[in-house]
Each structure stands twice: as structure tokens, then as C-alpha cells.
XYZ file of C-alpha atoms in Angstrom:
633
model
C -5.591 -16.485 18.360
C -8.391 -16.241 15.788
C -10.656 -19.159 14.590
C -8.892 -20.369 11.518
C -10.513 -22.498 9.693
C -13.222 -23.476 12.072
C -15.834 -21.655 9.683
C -14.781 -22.461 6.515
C -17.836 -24.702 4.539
C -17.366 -28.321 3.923
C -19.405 -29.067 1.530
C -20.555 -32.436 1.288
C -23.681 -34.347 -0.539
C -24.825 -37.900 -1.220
C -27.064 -38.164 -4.577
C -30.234 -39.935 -4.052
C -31.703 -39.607 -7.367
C -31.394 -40.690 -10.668
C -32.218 -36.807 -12.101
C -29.653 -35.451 -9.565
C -26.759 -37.587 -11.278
C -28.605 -36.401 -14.768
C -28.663 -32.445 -13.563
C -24.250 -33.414 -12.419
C -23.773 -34.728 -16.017
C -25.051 -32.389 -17.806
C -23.732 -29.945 -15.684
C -19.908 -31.122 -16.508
C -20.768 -31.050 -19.488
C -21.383 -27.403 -19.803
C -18.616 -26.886 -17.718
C -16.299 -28.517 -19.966
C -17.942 -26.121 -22.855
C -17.534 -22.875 -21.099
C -13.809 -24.022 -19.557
C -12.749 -24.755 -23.337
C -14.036 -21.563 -24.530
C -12.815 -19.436 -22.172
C -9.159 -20.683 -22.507
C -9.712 -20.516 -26.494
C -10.698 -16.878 -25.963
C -7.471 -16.403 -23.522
C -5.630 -17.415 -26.345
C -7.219 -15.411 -29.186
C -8.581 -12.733 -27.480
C -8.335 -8.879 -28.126
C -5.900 -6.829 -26.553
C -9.320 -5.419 -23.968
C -9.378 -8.965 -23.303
C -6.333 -10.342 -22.281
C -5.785 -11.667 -19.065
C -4.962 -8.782 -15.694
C -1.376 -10.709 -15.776
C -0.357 -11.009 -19.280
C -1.189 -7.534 -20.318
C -2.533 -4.116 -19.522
C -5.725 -2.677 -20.941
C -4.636 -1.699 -24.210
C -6.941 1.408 -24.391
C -4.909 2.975 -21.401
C -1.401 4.431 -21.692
C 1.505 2.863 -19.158
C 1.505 6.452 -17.192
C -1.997 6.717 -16.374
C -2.577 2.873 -15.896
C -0.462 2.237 -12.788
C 1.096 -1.025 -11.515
C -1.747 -3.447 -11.800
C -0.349 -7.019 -12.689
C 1.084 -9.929 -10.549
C 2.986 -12.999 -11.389
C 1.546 -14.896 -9.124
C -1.053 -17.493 -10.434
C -4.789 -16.364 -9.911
C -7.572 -17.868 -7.926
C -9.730 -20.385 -10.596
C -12.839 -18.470 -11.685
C -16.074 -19.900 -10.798
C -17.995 -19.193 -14.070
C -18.016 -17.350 -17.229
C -19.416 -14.294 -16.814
C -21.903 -12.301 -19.173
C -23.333 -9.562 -20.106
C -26.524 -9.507 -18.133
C -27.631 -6.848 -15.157
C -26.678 -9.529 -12.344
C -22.980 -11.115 -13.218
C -21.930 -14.309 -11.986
C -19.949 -15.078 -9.373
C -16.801 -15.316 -11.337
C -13.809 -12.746 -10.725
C -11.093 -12.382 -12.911
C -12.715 -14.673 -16.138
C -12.369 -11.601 -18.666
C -15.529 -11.640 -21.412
C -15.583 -13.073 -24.715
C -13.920 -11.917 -26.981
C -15.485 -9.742 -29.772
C -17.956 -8.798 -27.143
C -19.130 -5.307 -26.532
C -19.158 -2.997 -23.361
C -22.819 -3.394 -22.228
C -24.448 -0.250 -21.639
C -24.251 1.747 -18.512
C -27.533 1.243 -17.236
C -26.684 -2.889 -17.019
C -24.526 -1.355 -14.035
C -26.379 0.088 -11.567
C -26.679 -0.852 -8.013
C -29.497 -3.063 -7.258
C -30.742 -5.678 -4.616
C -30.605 -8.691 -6.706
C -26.919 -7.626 -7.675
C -25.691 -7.751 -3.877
C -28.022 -10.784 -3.590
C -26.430 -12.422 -6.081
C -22.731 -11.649 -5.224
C -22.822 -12.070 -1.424
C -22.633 -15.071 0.202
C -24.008 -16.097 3.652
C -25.825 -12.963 3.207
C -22.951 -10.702 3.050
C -21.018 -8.491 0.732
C -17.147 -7.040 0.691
C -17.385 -3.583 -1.216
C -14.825 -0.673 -1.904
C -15.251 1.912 -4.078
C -12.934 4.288 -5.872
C -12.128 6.450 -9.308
C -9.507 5.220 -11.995
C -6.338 6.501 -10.182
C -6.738 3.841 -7.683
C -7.105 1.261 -10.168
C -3.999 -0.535 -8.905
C -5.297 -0.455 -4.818
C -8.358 -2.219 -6.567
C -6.902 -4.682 -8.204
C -4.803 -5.046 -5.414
C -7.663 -5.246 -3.190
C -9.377 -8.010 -4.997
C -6.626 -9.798 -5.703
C -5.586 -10.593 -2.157
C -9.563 -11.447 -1.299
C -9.642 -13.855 -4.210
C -6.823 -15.201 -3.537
C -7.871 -15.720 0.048
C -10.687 -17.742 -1.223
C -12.848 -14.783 -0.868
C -15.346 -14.029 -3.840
C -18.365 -12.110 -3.008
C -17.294 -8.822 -3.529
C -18.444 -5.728 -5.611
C -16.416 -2.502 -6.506
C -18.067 0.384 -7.143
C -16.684 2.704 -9.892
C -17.047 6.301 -9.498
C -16.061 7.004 -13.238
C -16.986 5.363 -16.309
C -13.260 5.167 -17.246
C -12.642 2.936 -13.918
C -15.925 0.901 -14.726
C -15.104 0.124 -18.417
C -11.583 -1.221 -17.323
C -12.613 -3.171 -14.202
C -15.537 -4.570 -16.594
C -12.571 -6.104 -19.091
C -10.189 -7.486 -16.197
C -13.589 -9.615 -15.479
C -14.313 -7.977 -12.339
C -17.619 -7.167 -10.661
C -18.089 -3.684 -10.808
C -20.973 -1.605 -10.494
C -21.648 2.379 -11.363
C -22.006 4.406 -8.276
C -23.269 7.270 -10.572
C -20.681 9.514 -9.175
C -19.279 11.540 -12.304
C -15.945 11.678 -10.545
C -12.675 13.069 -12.191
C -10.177 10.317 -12.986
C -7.476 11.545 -11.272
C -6.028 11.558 -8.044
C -8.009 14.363 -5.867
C -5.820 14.258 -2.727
C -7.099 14.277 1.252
C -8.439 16.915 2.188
C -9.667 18.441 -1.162
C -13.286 19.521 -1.691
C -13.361 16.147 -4.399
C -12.141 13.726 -1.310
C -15.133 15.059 0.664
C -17.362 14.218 -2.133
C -16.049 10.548 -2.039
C -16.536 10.184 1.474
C -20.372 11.152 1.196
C -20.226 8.829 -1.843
C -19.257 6.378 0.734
C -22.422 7.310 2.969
C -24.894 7.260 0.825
C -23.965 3.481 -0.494
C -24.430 2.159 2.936
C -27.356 3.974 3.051
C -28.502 2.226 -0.109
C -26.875 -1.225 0.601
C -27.984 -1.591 4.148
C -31.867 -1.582 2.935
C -31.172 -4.766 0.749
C -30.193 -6.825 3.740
C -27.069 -8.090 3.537
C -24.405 -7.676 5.966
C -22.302 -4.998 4.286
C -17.692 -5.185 4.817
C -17.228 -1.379 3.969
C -13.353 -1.277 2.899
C -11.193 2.003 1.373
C -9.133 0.866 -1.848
C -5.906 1.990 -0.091
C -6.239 -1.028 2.282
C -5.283 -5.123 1.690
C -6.832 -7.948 2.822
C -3.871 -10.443 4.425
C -6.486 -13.244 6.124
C -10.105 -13.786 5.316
C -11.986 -11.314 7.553
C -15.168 -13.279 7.625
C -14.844 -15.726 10.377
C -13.810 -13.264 12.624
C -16.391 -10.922 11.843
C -18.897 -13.841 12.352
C -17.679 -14.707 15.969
C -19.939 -11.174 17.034
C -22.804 -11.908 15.738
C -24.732 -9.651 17.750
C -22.969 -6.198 16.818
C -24.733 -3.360 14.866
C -20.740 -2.110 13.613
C -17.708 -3.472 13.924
C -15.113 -0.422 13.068
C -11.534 -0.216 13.037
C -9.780 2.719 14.896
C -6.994 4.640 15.080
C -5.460 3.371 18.410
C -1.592 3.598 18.123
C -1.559 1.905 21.874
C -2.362 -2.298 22.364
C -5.866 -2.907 24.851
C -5.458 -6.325 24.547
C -2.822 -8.670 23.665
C -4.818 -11.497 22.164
C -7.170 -11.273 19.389
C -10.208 -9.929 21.093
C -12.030 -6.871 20.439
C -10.349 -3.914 22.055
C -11.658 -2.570 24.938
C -13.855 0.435 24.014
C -13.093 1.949 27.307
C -9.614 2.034 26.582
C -9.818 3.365 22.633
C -9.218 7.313 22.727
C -8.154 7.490 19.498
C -10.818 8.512 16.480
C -12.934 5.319 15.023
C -11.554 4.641 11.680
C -14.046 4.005 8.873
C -11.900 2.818 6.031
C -12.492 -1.115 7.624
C -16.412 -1.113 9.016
C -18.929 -4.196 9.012
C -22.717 -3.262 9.155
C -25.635 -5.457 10.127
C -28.687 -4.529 8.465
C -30.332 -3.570 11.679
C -32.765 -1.136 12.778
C -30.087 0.795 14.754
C -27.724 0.398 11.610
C -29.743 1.805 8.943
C -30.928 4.599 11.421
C -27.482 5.558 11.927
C -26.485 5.346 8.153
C -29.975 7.859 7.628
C -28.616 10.258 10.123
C -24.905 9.969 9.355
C -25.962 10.229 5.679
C -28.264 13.745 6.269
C -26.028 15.183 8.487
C -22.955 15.155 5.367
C -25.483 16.474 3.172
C -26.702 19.392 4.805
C -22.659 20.626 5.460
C -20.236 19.517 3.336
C -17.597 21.004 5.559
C -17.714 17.714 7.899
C -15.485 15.340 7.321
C -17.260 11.693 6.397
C -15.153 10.036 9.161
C -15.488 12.968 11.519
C -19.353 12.885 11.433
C -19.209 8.963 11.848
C -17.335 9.484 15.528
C -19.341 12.332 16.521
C -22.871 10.482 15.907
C -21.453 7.031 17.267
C -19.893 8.163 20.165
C -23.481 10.701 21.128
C -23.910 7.648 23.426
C -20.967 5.457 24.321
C -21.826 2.969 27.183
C -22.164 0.652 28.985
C -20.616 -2.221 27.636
C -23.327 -4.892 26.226
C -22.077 -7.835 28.487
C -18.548 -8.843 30.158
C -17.485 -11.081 27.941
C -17.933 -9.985 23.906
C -16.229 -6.208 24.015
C -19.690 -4.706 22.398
C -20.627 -1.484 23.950
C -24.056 -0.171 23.278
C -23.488 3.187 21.593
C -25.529 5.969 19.339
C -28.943 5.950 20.346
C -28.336 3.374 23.371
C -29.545 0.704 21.186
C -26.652 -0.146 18.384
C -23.994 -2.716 19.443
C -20.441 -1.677 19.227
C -17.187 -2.905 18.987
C -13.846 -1.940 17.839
C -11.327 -4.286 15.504
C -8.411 -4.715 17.655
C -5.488 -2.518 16.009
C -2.919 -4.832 16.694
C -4.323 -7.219 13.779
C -6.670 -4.448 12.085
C -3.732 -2.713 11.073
C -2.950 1.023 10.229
C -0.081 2.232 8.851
C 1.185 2.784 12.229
C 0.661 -0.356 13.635
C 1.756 -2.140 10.478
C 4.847 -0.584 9.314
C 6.116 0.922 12.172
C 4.845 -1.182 15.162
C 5.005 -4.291 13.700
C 2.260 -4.508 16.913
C 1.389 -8.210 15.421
C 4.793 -9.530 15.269
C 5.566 -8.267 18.999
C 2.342 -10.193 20.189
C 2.566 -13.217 17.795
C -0.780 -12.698 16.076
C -1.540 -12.962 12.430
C -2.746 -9.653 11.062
C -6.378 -9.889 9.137
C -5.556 -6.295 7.434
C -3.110 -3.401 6.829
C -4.836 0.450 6.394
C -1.922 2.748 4.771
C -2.866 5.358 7.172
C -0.378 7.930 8.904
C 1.850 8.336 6.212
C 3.294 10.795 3.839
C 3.921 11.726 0.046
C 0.016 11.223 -0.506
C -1.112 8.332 -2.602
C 2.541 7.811 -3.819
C 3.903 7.476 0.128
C 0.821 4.373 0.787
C 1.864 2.519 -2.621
C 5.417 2.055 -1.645
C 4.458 1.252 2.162
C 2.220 -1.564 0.320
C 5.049 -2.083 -2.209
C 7.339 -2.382 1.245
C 5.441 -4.899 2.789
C 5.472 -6.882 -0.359
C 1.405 -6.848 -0.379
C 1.039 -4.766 -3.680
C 0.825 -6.077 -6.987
C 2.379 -4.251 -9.563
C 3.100 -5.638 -13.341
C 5.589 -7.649 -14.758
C 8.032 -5.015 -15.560
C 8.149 -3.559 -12.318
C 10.279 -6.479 -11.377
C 12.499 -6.810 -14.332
C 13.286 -2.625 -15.053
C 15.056 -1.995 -18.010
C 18.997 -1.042 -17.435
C 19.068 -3.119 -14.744
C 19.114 -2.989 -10.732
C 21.685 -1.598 -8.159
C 22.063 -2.352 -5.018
C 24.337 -2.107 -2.250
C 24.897 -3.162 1.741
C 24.418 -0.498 3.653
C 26.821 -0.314 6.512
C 26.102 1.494 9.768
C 28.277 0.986 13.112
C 26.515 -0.560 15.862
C 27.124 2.755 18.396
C 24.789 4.560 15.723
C 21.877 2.497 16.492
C 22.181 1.449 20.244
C 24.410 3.995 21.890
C 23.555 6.968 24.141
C 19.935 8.396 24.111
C 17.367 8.365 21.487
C 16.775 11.875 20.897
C 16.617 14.144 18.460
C 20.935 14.847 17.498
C 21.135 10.562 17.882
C 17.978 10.581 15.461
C 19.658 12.887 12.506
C 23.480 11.782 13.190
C 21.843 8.373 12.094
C 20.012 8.960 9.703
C 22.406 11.454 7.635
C 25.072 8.936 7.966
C 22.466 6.745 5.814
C 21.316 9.272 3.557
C 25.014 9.979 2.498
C 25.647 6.477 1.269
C 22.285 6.797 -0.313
C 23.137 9.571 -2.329
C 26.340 7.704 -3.885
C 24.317 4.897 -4.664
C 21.885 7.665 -6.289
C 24.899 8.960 -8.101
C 26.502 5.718 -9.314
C 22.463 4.523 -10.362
C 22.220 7.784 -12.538
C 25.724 6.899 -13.712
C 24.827 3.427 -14.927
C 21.452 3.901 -15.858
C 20.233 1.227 -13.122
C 17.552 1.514 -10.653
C 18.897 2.058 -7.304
C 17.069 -0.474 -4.836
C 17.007 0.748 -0.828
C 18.446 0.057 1.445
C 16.401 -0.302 5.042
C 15.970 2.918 6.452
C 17.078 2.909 10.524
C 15.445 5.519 12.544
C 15.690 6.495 16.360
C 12.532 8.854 16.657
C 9.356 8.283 15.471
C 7.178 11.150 12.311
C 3.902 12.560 13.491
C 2.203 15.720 12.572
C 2.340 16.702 16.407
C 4.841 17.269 19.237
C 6.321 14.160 20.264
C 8.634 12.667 22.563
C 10.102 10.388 20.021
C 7.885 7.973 20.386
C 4.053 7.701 20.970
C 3.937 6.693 24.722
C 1.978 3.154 25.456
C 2.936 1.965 21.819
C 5.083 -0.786 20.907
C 7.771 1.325 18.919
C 11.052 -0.372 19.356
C 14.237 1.991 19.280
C 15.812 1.882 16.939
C 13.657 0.837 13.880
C 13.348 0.101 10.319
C 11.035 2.896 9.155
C 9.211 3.825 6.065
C 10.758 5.397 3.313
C 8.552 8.319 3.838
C 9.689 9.387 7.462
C 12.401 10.596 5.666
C 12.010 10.810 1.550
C 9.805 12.996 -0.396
C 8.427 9.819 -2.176
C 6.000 11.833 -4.445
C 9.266 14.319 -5.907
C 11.206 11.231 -6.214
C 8.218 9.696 -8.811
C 7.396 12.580 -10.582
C 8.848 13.619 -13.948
C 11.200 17.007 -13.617
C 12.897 18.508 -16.219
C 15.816 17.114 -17.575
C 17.282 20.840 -18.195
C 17.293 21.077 -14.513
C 17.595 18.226 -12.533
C 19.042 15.872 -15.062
C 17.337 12.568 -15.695
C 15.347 10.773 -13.753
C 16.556 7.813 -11.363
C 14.058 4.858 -11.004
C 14.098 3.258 -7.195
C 12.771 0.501 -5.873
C 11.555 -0.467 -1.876
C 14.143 -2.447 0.521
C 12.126 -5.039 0.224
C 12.462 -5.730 -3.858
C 14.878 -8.192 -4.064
C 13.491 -10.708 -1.484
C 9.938 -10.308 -3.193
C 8.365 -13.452 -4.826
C 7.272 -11.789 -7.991
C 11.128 -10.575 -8.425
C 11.686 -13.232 -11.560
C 14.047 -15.995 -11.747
C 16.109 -14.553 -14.663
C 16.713 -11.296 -12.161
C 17.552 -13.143 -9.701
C 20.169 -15.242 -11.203
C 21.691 -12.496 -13.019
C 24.099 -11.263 -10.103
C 27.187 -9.180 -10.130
C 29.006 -8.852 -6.733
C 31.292 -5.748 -6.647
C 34.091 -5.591 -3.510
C 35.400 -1.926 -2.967
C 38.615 -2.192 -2.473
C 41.491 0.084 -1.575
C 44.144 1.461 -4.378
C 47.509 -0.032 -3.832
C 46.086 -3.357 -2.312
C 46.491 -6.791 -3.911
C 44.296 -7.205 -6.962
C 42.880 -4.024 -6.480
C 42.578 -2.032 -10.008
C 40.824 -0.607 -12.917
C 39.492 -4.179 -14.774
C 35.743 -4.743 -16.145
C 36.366 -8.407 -15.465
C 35.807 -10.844 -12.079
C 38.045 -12.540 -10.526
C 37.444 -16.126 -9.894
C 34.710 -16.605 -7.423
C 32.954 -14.133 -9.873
C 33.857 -10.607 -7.789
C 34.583 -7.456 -9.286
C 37.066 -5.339 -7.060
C 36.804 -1.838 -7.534
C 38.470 0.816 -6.277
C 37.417 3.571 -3.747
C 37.013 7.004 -5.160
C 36.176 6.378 -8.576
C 34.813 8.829 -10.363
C 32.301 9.071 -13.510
C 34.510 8.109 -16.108
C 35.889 4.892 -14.290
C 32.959 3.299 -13.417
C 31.238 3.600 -16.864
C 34.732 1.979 -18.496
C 34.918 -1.025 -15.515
C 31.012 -1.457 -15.969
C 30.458 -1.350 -19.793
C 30.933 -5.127 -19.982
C 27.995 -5.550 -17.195
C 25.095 -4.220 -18.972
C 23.005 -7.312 -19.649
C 23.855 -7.762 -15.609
C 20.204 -7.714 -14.219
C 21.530 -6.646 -10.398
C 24.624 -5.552 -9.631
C 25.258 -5.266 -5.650
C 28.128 -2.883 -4.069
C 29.664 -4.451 -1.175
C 29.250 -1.053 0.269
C 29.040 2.807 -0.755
C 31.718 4.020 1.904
C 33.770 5.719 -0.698
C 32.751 4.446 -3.564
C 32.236 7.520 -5.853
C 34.356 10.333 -5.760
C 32.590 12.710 -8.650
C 31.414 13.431 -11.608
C 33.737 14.348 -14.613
C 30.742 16.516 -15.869
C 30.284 19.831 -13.776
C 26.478 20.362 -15.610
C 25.798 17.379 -15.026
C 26.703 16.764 -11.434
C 24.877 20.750 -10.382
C 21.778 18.756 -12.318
C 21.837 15.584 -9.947
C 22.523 17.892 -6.949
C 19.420 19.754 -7.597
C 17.810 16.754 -7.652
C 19.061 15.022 -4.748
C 18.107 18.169 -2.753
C 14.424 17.604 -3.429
C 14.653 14.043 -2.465
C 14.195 14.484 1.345
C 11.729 15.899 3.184
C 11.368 16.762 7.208
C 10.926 15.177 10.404
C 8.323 16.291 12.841
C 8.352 17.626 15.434
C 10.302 19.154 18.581
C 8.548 20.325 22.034
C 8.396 23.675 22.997
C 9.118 25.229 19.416
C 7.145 26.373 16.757
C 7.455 25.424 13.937
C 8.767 22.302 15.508
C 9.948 21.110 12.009
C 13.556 20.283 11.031
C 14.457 20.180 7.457
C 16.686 16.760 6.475
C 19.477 18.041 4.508
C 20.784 15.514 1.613
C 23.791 17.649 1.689
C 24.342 18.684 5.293
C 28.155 17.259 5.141
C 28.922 20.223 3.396
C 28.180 22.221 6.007
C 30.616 22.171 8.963
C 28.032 24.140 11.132
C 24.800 22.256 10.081
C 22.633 21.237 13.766
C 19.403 19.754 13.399
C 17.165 22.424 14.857
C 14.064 23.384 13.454
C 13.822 27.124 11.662
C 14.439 30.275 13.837
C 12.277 32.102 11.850
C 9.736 32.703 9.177
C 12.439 33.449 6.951
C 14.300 29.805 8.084
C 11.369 27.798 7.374
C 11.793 26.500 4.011
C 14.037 23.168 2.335
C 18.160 23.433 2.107
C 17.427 25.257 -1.184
């Protein structure tokens, strides 16, 4: 195991002078001052002002300003801070009210701004535009929360900097002129971010600090800094993308033993010779092509020279010009998406995880929300947990021979999973229905999603069989979120992660507000059309009903914040509207996505099928040809 708490400052101090207990005085004092004004401006502020978990910024609409609130209580601030080039130390204290925005030139990168915001001479930074404002809220709010304040985001818009400035975070201009929007990996604009990235540890490295170079799409889960501290003697410590445990303890991997690509969205620097020199060449080697990927170039310069190791006992490996100290963040507690939500590496070797990347996954920025949203570690605002119409929810029931019988392959992968997706889509139906948002169930797989050939899963890795996977092994995450047209598809059906209901920030009213519905079978005891319980508070309901039914037995249940199906087996048997249900099917068909990928075939693709009961010869086999390739549409 890590050190814990063997790092952590104690601060203690014995006065020994009459003008030291003067300078405490009037010290509480001023305290007491700024502590009264600042919950006298809480109270009367503007709507710019207003704390990150009472409100949103009022100059942004609800669609562009994502989920950025929590209910959870926030870290104390440690000051009021002003409107000065070098901001205090406190995080989340919004200004006074009735202030103005400073002008831009108050934020520009300087030494005595890291000076002033680091601690034990080092700094936490991540960077992004305004459609990640919720990963950087996110961000900071799990490293304050952690105890953890000397941090600086750097805002590659003005839009993202004048909004971070009014949630009373530090922020600083990286002078970037980026669009606001989401650019997407891969895109010409996600280059230009990753040089952006280059060139500020190029700058920081200079001012000599140690620099904790993090990506927004990545939370902090344990304070990194003690850890980082037990190597004092590396150049880089860099996070990778091993999907395969080197050690089972908390070490540093074994660099001999990493094949997979170094991952630079979780990197420390020392401001040493051999650092900066490899930030210079790193930095002029993006510039003159901007065809190289940031993280690309990184491995290709670091790994020029990769050996020997730097002793037998620490894990550094002298690497780049023979001179800069290596060593790579064990993956099992530096987590990627892989080893986080898929793995669960840490759990399997009882370590507590420092960090989760949302890396290898799908649907885009959408897909690494939800896995964050998942793994209840994102923060989203008040009325993400309390949606209006209501929740819907139901136990999903599989039989045991779907999970552990015969071999995990391919036809044992989809005969699963289909069986799932079927109840899914009545629960999809009977949500649209009622208006409700439909909450997950846990997805099971069999087989691993990669990009590549596979045989299920990754050999060496700790992948149990079967699994709870992400949502996005299997869902087209970013159709289900975005807006189509009513004409078409019918309206939209909110949907919420497996996880919801068990999530802390889920309020108590939601929670108490509980309908149990028991399907029952027609002719049974008790079991018939009635919109009331019976007396331990149950609502039977018959198989098969259709549209009509379940609006009359559920029109007394509205105010109902969750209502839970004791299954979905049955439960729907239409709609009474033809349009309507040739609307939802549309939709539903857009919903899933494909699994990847078969040996010895190409494309090695097969398409999920939302309706493949329907179709008496439907085989999960990826397409025959070019004309095949393409969704059940």
C-alpha cells in the first residue's frame, strides 16, 4: 500500500512574543471581517455570483452549460479572493458582489502566479475550452475536496475564463483563442490543444516548480502528492496505457515490462535540466509538423533511450538522452478507462486507486461523462438527480446459464446481451409512455470492445468473465443525448447510469418517494387493472399491457419520484398508436451501436441489433460485404 497520511503537514507553533499574539489578533480579526462579508455577499449576491452549488452562471444557457453542480458540501475556502494579477489561495470563494470582470491581461501566466498557488514548490494544472467546463469543475472539486488547493486551470477561451473566474476558481488565460465547443479526438483543433499542452510545460517548467500535468477528462480519487513525493529523484513520472498488472502492490511498474504507449494525460515534471530539455525538444518537434500527435511525439522522444534501470530498488529507468529519470504510475491505481471500469484492476489487488483516465471508450466526450457519471465520481447539478416526470426503473432479470454456462465467445457474448437489450427496450417504451427517465440497468457482457482483433479478452489482464461493462460497449451514448426530431423519432427519452439510484447526491425526497410495481399474471389472485396498492404499498400489474393501460393504472402516480418494475419480462405488449410506436422504433434502432471485433474477418465488426427478435434468421456475424456493412437500418 501507499503512504497515507505519513506526509500530510502538522502544523504546530508555540508564540514567543508579545507582537506574534498582536499579528494572531488582529489577524482574527480580519478574518472575522472577510468571513462576514463573504457570507453577506452569498446571500445578496448577483446571479454571476452565486455559489457553483446553488446556481448556474446565469449568463450561460442550461444546454451549453453542462452538469456542473454537486450537493455535496464544499471544501472551506482559505481566503477571499480579489481582483489582483496573483489570486489567493482560495478556491471556490466567488468575488464580491457588484464587482467587475478584471481585464484579460490580470490573467496571464506568470512566475509569481505558480509561485503563489503551489505549495511545497509544486503546482496541479489542467487546461481546457468551455465544453469541458463540467470535467473542470469536476476536476477541482475532487482535489479540493481532497484537501488539495494549489492548483491552476488554464482557459483556452475567454468564455471558459470569465465563468471559472465567477465560480471563484483560479484560472489563468493560456492565450489560445480556442472555439468553445467540443472539437473531438483526432480533429485538426484537438492537435492544437495538445501543442497547447506542450508549450505550457515548456513555459511552467522554467519557473521552477514541480509541475502535475492532468487532462480535464480525468478525476482525482486520493491526493496524488505523497506518492509522487516518495521518487524524489525522477525527471517524469507518466502514466501509461498498460491494460496488463507488472506489479501487484503499489510500486512503480516495471518499465521493462510496460509495452503499451506512455500516457500523458497524468505526468509529473521536475524542473530539471533533462526535463526542460525534453519539454524544448518535445515542444519544437510539434511545431515544425503538426501531423504528430502530442502524445505520440512524447513516446517517441522518451523512449530514443530507454535503459538501464537507475537502481534495483525505485523502478526509475534512465531514459531520453541517458540522463532523465523515468518511471511509470502503476496502472492498476493510475487508472484508465480500462483498468477502471472494466478491470476493476484495484479492487482485484486490494489497492486504493489515486486516479481514473476515461480513456478507451466510446461515444466521444458523451461516452467518458457517463463512465464518470457510472462510477459516481462526476458532479453534475441539482436537477440531474431530481428529473422532472420522475424516474423508472426496473430489476433486470437474467438466468444464471446466460452468464456462466458454456464458452465465452462470441454467440454466448450477443445471446446475452440481446436478452438484456430486449428488456431494455420495454423499459424504453414504458419510460416514453410515462414521461419518466428510464434508469439502467447493469449491463453484463462476456467479451470484451477494442478497436482491434481480439480474443475476447486482452490476454495478461484481469478481465473477469462475465462482467458489468460500460454502457458504451454496447449503446450509442452520444445518439441517445442528442436532440432528434420529434417528426421522426418521437420525443426524446432521458436515461440515467446503473449507478443513479445508489448515488449520494440522489436527494432524500427521491429517494423516499418509491412505488414498487409486481407484474403479475391475468387470471391470478389480485391481479387486475387498479391505479391503487395493495397493502404493503405494491401495485400488481398485469403482463402485456399495452399503451392505454398503463397510462390509466399510472395516472394516480405522477408526483411518484421512482417507480421500480419488479421486472420487464412481459410487461408491455404495444402501443395503441401505430405513428407513434414506427417513431420510438426508429429511435430505438439508433440506440445501439457495435461490438468489435472477430479474427480472421474484415471488417471484423458486428452490428447489435435492438430489434434482432424479429428476425428468426438474425446470427451475429460481422458484414459479408461492403454492401452489409452498415446499422439494422
Amino acid at each position: 500500500m501507499g503512504l497515507k497520511d505519513s506526509f500530510q503537514e502538522l502544523a504546530t507553533s508555540r508564540p514567543l512574543f508579545l507582537t506574534v499574539y498582536t499579528t494572531v489578533i488582529v489577524g482574527i480579526v480580519v478574518s472575522s471581517f472577510y468571513v462576514f462579508s463573504a457570507v453577506y455577499s452569498a446571500d445578496n449576491s448577483s446571479p454571476d455570483s452565486t455559489p457553483w452549488l446553488d446556481s448556474h452562471l446565469s449568463s450561460i444557457s442550461d444546454e451549453e452549460f453542462h452538469q456542473v453542480s454537486n450537493s455535496s458540501p464544499l471544501p472551506k475556502a482559505l481566503d477571499v479572493p480579489t481582483s489582483s494579477s496573483q489570486p489567493s489561495k482560495s478556491i471556490w470563494e466567488v468575488p464580491p458582489r457588484n464587482t467587475k470582470m478584471p481585464p484579460l491581461k490580470t490573467f496571464r501566466l506568470t512566475k509569481e502566479l505558480v509561485q503563489q498557488r503551489a505549495k511545497d514548490s509544486v503546482i496541479i494544472v489542467t487546461f481546457g475550452n468551455f465544453a469541458f467546463m463540467d470535467f473542470i469543475l469536476t476536476w477541482v472539486k475532487h482535489l479540493t475536496d481532497l484537501g488539495v488547493y494549489n492548483i491552476l486551470v488554464g482557459a483556452m477561451d475567454t468564455k471558459l475564463l470569465e465563468a471559472l473566474y465567477w465560480k471563484g476558481l483560479p484560472v489563468f488565460d493560456m492565450e489560445s483563442h480556442m472555439s468553445t465547443v467540443d472539437v473531438g479526438w483526432g480533429s485538426p483543433t484537438f492537435h492544437k490543444m495538445g501543442r497547447e499542452k506542450v508549450l505550457l510545460i515548456d513555459s511552467v517548467l522554467p519557473f521552477g516548480v514541480e509541475l502535475l500535468m492532468c487532462d480535464t477528462d480525468m478525476v482525482w480519487l486520493k491526493n496524488p502528492l505523497p506518492y509522487l513525493a516518495r521518487y524524489p529523484e525522477a525527471d517524469i513520472l507518466t502514466s501509461s496505457d498498460q491494460v496488463t498488472p507488472t506489479v501487484i502492490d503499489d510500486s512503480l511498474d516495471i518499465w521493462q515490462q510496460v509495452g503499451a504507449a506512455y500516457n500523458i494525460g497524468i505526468f509529473h515534471w521536475r524542473p530539471t535540466e533533462s526535463a526542460k530539455k525534453l519539454a524544448r525538444e518535445w515542444k519544437e518537434m510539434l511545431l515544425a509538423n503538426d501531423k504528430i500527435w502530442d502524445q505520440s511525439g512524447f513516446n517517441d522522444i522518451v523512449r530514443r533511450q530507454l535503459g538501464p534501470s537507475v537502481d534495483d530498488d525505485s523502478g526509475l529507468v534512465y531514459a531520453f538522452d541517458g540522463n532523465l529519470k523515468l518511471g511509470v504510475l502503476p496502472a492498476s491505481i493510475f487508472c484508465s478507462g480500462h483498468t477502471y471500469f472494466v478491470q476493476a484492476m484495484y479492487q482485484q489487488l486490494r489497492l486504493e486507486p489515486y486516479a481514473v483516465h476515461t480513456t478507451f471508450q466510446y461515444a466521444g466526450t458523451e461516452g467518458k461523462r457517463h463512465r464518470l457519471r457510472e462510477g459516481m465520481v462526476f458532479y453534475d447539478p441539482p436537477q440531474y438527480y431530481d428529473a422532472s416526470g420522475g424516474f423508472l426503473s426496473f430489476k433486470p432479470s437474467i438466468p444464471k446459464s446466460l452468464l456462466f454456462e458454456g464458452e465465452h465467445n462470441i454467440q454466448s457474448h450477443f445471446t446475452l446481451i440481446n436478452y438484456q437489450m430486449k428488456q431494455i427496450r420495454t423499459a424504453f417504451s414504458i419510460a416514453s409512455i410515462l414521461n419518466r427517465t428510464l434508469v439502467m440497468p447493469p449491463l453484463w457482457c462476456r467479451l470484451d470492445r477494442l478497436w482491434f482483433p481480439h480474443p475476447g479478452v486482452l490476454e495478461g489482464s484481469l478481465t473477469r468473465q462475465p462482467f458489468i461493462c460500460p454502457l458504451d460497449h454496447v449503446f450509442e451514448i452520444s445518439v441517445m443525448l442528442k436532440e432528434l426530431s420529434e417528426d421522426e423519432f418521437g420525443p426524446g427519452i432521458g436515461f440515467r447510469e446503473y449507478s443513479f439510484l445508489d448515488n449520494p447526491s440522489v436527494p432524500k425526497l427521491v429517494q423516499d418517494s418509491w412505488l414498487n410495481v409486481q407484474l403479475c399474471q391475468v387470471g391470478t389472485k389480485n391481479c387486475q387493472l387498479s391505479n391503487g396498492t395493495n397493502s404493503k404499498g405494491v401495485l400488481r400489474l398485469p403482463r402485456h399491457s399495452n399503451e392505454e393501460k398503463l397510462k390509466m393504472v399510472f395516472s394516480n402516480f405522477k408526483d411518484v419520484k421512482v417507480i421500480q418494475f419488479s421486472s420487464m419480462q412481459d410487461a408491455f405488449s404495444g402501443f395503441t398508436d401505430k405513428a407513434k410506436e414506427d417513431k420510438f422504433r426508429n429511435r430505438m434502432k439508433r440506440y445501439v451501436g457495435i461490438w468489435c471485433c472477430t479474427t480472421g474477418h474484415v471488417p471484423g465488426h458486428i452490428y447489435y441489433d435492438m430489434y434482432w427478435d424479429e428476425k428468426p434468421d438474425w446470427k451475429p456475424i460481422p458484414p459479408q460485404t461492403a454492401q452489409d456493412d452498415h446499422p439494422p437500418w
